[in-house]
Coordinates of C-alpha atoms in Angstrom, one line a residue:
X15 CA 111.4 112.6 -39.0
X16 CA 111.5 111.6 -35.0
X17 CA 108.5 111.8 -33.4
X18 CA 110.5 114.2 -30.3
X19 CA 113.1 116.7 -30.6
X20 CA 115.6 117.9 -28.0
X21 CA 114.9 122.2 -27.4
X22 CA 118.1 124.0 -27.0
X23 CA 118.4 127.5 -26.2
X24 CA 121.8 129.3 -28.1
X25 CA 122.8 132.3 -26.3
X26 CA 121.7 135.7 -27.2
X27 CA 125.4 136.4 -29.5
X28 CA 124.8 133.3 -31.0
X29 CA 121.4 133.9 -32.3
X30 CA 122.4 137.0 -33.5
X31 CA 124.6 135.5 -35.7
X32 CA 122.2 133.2 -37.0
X33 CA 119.4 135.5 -37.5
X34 CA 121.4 138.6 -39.1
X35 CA 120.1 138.9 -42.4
X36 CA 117.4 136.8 -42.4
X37 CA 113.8 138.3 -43.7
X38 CA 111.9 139.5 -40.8
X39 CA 114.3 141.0 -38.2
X40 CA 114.0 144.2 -40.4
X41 CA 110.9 145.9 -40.2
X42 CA 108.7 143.6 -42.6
X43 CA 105.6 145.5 -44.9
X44 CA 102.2 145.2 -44.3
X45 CA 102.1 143.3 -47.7
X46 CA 104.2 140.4 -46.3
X47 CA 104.2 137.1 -44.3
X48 CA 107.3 135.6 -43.5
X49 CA 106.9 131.8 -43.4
X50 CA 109.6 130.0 -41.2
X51 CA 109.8 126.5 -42.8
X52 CA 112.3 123.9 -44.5
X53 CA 113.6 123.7 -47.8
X54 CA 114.2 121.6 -50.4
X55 CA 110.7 120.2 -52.1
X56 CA 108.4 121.1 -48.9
X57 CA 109.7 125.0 -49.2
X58 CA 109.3 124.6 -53.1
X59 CA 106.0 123.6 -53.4
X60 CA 104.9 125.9 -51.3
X61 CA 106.1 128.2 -53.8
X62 CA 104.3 126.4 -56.3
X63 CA 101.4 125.4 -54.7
X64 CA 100.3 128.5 -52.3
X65 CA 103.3 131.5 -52.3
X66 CA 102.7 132.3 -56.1
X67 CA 99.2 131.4 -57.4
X68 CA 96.9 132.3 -54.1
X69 CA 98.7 134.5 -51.8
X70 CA 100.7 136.8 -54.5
X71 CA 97.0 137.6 -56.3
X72 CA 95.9 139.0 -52.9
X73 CA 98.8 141.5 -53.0
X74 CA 100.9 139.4 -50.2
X75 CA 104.6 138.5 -50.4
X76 CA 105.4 135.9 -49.0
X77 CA 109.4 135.7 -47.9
X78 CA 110.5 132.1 -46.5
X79 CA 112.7 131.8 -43.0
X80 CA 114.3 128.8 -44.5
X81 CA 116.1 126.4 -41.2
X82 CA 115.8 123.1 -40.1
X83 CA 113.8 122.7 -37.4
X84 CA 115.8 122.8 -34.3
X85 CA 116.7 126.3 -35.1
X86 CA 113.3 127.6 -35.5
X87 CA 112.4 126.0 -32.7
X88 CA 115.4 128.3 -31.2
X89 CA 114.1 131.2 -32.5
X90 CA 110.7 130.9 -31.3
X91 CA 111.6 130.0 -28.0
X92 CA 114.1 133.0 -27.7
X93 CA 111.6 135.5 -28.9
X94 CA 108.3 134.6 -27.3
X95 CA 109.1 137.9 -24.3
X96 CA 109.6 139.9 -27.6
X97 CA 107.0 142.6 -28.8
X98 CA 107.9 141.4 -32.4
X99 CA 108.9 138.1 -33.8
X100 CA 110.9 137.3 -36.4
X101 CA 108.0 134.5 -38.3
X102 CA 104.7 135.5 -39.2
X103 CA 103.9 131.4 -39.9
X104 CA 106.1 128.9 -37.9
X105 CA 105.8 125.6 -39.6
X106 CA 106.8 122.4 -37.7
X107 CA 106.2 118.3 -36.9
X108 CA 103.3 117.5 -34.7
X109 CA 105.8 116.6 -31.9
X110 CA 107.9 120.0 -32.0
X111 CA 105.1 122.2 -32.3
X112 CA 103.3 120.5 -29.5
X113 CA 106.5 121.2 -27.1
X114 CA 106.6 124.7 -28.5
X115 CA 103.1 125.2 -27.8
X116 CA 103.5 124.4 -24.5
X117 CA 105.7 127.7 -24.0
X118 CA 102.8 129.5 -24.9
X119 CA 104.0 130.7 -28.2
X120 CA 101.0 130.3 -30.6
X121 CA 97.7 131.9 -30.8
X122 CA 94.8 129.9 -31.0
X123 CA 93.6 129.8 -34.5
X124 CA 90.7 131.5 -35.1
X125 CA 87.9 129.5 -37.3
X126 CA 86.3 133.1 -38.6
X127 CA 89.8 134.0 -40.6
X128 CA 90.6 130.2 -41.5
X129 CA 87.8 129.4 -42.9
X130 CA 89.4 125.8 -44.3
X131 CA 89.8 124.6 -41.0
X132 CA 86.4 123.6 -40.8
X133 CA 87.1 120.9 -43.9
X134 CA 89.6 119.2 -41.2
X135 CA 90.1 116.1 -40.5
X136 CA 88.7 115.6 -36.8
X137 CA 91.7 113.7 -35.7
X138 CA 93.9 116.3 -36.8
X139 CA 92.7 119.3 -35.0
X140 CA 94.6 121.2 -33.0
X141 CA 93.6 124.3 -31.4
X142 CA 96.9 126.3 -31.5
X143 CA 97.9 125.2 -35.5
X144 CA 96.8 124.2 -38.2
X145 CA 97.4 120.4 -39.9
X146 CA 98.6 121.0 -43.3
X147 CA 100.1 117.2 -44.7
X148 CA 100.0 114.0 -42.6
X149 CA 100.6 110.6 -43.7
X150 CA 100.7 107.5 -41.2
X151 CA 102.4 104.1 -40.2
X152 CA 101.8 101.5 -42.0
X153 CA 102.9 98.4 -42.3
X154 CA 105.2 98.1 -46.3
X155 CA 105.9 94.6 -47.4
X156 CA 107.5 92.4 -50.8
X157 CA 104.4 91.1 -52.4
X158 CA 106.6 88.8 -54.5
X159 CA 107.6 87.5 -51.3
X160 CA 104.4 88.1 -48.7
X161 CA 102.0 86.5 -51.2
X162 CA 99.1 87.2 -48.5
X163 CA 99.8 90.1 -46.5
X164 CA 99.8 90.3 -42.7
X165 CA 96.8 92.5 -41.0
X166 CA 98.5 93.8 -38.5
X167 CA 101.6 94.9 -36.5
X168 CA 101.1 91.4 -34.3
X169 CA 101.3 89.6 -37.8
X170 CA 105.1 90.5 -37.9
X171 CA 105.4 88.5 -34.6
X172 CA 105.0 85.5 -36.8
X173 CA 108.3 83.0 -36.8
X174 CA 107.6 82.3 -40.3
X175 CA 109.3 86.0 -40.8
X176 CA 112.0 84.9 -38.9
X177 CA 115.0 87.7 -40.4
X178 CA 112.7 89.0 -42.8
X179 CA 111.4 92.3 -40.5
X180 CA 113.2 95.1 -40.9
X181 CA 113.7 98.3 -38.9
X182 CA 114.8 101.7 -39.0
X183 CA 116.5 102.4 -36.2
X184 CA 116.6 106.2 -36.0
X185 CA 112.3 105.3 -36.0
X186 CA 112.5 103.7 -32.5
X187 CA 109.8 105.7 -31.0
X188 CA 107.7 104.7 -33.6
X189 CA 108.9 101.0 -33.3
X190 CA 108.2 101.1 -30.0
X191 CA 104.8 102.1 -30.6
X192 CA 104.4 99.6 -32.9
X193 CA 105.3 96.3 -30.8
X194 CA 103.4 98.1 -28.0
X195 CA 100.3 98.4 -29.7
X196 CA 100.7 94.7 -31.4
X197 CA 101.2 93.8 -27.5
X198 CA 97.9 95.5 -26.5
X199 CA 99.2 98.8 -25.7
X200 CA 98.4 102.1 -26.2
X201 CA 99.3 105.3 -27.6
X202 CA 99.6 105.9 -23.9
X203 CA 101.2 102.7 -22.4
X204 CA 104.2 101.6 -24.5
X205 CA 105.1 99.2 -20.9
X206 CA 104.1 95.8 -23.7
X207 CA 106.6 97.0 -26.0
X208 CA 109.6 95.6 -23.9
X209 CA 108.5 91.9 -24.3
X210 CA 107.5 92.6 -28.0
X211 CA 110.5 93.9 -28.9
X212 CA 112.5 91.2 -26.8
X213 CA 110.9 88.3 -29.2
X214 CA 111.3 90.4 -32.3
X215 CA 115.0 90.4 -31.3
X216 CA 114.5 86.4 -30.4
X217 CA 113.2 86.4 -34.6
X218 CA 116.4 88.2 -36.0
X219 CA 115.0 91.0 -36.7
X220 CA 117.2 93.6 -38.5
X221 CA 118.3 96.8 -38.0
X222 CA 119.8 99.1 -40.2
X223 CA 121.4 102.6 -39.4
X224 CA 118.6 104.7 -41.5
X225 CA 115.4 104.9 -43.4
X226 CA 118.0 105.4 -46.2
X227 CA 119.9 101.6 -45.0
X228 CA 116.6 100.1 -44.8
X229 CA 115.2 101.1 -48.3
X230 CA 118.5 99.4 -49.8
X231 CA 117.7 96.1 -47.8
X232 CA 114.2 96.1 -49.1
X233 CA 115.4 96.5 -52.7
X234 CA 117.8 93.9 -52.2
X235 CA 115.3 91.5 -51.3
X236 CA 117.3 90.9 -47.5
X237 CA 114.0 91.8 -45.6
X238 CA 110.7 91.8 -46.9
X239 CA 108.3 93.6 -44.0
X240 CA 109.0 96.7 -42.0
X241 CA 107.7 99.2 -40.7
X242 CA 107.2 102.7 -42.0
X243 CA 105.3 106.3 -42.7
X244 CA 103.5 105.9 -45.7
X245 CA 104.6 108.6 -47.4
X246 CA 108.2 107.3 -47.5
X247 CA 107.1 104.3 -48.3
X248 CA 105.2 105.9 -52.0
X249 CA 108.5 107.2 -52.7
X250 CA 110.3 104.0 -52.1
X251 CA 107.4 102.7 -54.7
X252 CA 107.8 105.4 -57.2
X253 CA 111.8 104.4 -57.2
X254 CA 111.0 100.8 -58.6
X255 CA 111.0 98.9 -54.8
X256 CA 108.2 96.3 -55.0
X257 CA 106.4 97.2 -52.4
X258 CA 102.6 97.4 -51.2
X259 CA 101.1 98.2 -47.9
X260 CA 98.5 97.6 -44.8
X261 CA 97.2 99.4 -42.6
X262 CA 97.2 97.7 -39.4
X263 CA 94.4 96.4 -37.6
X264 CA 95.5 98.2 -34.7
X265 CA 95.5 101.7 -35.8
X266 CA 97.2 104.2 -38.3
X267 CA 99.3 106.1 -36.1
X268 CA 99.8 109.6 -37.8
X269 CA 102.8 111.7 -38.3
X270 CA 101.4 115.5 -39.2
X271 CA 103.2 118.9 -40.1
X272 CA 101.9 121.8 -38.9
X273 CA 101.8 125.0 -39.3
X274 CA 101.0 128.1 -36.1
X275 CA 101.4 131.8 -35.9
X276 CA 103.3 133.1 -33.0
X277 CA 101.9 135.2 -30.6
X278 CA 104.1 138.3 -31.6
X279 CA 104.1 137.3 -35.3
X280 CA 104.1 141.4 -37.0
X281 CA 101.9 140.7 -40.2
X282 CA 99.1 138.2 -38.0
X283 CA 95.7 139.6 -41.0
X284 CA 98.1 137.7 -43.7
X285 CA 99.6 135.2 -41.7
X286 CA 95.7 133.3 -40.7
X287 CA 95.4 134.5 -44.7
X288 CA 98.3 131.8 -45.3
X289 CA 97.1 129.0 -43.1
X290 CA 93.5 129.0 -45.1
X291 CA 96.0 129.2 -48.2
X292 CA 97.7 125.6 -46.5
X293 CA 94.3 124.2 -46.4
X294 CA 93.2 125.1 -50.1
X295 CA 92.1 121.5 -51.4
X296 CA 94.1 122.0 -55.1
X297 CA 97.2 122.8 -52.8
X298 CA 97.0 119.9 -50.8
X299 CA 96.4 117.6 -53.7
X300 CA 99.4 118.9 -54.9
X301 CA 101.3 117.9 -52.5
X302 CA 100.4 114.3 -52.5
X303 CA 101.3 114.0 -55.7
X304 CA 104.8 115.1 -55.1
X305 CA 105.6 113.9 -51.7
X306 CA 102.7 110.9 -50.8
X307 CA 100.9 113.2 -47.8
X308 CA 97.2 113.0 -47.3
X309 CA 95.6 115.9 -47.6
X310 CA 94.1 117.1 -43.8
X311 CA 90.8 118.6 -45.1
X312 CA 87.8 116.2 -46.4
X313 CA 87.3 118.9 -49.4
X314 CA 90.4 117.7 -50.9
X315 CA 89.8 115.2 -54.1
X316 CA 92.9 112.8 -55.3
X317 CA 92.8 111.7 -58.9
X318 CA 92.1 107.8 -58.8
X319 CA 95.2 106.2 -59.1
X320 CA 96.7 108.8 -56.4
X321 CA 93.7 108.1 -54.0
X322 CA 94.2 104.2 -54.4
X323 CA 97.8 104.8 -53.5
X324 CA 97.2 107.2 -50.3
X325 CA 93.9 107.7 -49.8
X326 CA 92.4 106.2 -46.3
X327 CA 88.6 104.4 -46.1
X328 CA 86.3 106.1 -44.0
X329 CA 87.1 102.8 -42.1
X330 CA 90.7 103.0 -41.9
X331 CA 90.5 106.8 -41.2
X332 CA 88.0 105.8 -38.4
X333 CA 91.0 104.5 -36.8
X334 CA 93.4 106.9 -37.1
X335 CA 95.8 107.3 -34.2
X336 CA 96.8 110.1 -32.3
X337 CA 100.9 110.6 -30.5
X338 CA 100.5 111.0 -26.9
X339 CA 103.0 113.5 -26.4
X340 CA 103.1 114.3 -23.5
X341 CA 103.5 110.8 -22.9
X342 CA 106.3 110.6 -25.2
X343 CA 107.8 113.9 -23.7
X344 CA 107.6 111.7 -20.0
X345 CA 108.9 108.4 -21.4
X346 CA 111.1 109.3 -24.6
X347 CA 114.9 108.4 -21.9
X348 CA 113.4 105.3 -20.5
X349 CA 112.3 104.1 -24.4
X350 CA 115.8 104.8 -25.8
X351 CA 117.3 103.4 -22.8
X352 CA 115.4 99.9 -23.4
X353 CA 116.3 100.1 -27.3
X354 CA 119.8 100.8 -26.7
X355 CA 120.6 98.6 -24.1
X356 CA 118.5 95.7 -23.8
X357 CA 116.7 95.8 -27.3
X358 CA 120.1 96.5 -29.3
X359 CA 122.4 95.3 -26.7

């Protein structure tokens, strides 16, 4: 998932079209929370892991708002002048709930109703939503091929890799970030990038299409370092790539999904009830079994051979980084216009 979304508005017909018969636009019980989230695995587990076994025994039903994010993001942005919303929970990226924030959509979670947040991870906190999963960049290499394994993103600057670096392009932010930082950038100045990415092209470094394009390359053995979130990376490793991983020396940048209730959400008692249900530590070690995020609260306990796989040291966590956004937000044209046309070009 990018780390920035375009916002579009659809007009007022066209939302209605989308939102007729979705849960929520009738008027929703006091025993419910509508949850506004994706589908496939991430809307099943939470199914599994928090809709059925802790908010159904406290008498709440919990109906999912199932979209892709753009439309949510629609939604929320259409209704924010409304005197009742359509989600009770809106759950989103770190980037697209930070520009949604911005409208003044969320309330600001309050610590006395979810009680979980406290558990946090300080790098994670956010005052108008909650963290639920994160996982960071890493750096994912062939051990049969990288017999000692580089330290860090300036490592993959190295000519002996010349044509073995990979890349995602659709991840160009991140890339970007990634030669910035090995260039002694910042979360906040990406200006090094240019020249890092200028002698990674000089290397014949490859690019591929998707995450999908590049996970084929690996396998095949055509490149054997890239760069990557960690989480797809433990699913790459669960489907038989030979892979292992780093965390750079130069930070773990994080990529975090969120979850915040709207300022005109109907049901607001069982929706802060559901983000201390996203926090619950069983929940979120469920979910890094399934999907490879880290849980965001320190009360959460990985069995062993999970934790080796995922789990961060106090050290490594110590150097967790934080997306400038609002940088991002300012820079994202110029970035894409340097990848397409000068990096790419």
């Amino acid at each position: 998932m990018s780390l920035t979304r375009r916002d579009t508005l659809m007009g007022a017909g066209a939302l209605a079209a989308y939102t007729a018969g979705l849960p929520g636009l009738a008027e929703a019980q006091a025993n419910q929370a509508i949850i506004g989230t994706w589908g496939g695995d991430y809307g099943e587990l939470l199914r599994q892991m928090i809709d059925t076994p802790l908010m159904k025994p406290q008498g709440v039903e919990i109906l999912q708002d199932l979209a892709n994010a753009d439309p949510r993001k629609t939604k929320l942005i259409a209704e924010r002048q409304s005197r009742r919303g359509a989600m009770d929970v809106a759950c989103l990226s770190d980037s697209d709930m930070y520009l949604i924030a911005q409208q003044g959509v969320f309330d600001e979670v309050p610590l006395d109703k979810v009680k979980g947040a406290s558990a946090i991870i300080p790098a994670l906190r956010k005052s108008y939503a909650i963290p639920h999963i994160y996982s960071y960049r890493v750096i994912l290499y062939n051990p049969n091929k990288v017999p000692v394994p580089p330290k860090s993103y300036a490592d993959l600057f190295d000519p002996k890799w010349r044509g073995r670096v990979g890349l995602s392009d659709i991840l160009y932010l991140a890339n970007t970030e990634s030669a910035a930082l090995a260039g002694g950038g910042s979360v906040s100045n990406y200006e090094p990038a240019q020249k890092k990415l200028m002698e990674w092209r000089s290397l014949d470094v490859k690019l591929y299409p998707s995450n999908e394009a590049l996970a084929a390359a690996l396998k095949a053995e055509e490149v054997w370092l890239t760069v990557m979130w960690m989480a797809r990376g433990f699913m790459w490793q669960k489907a038989g790539i030979p892979l292992k991983h780093v965390v750079p020396a130069e930070g773990a940048t994080t990529i975090v999904f969120e979850a915040g209730v709207p300022k005109n959400a109907r049901n607001k008692d069982n929706a802060w009830r559901y983000l201390d249900a996203m926090l619950d530590p069983k929940a979120q070690a469920g979910f890094a079994d399934r999907m490879g995020y880290v849980p965001t609260v320190t009360t959460a306990t990985l069995p062993p051979e999970l934790a080796q796989q995922l789990a961060l040291s106090d050290a490594e966590r110590a150097r967790l980084l934080t997306p400038d956004f609002a940088y991002v937000t300012r820079s994202q044209s110029q970035i894409l216009d340097f990848w397409n046309k000068q990096f790419k070009g």
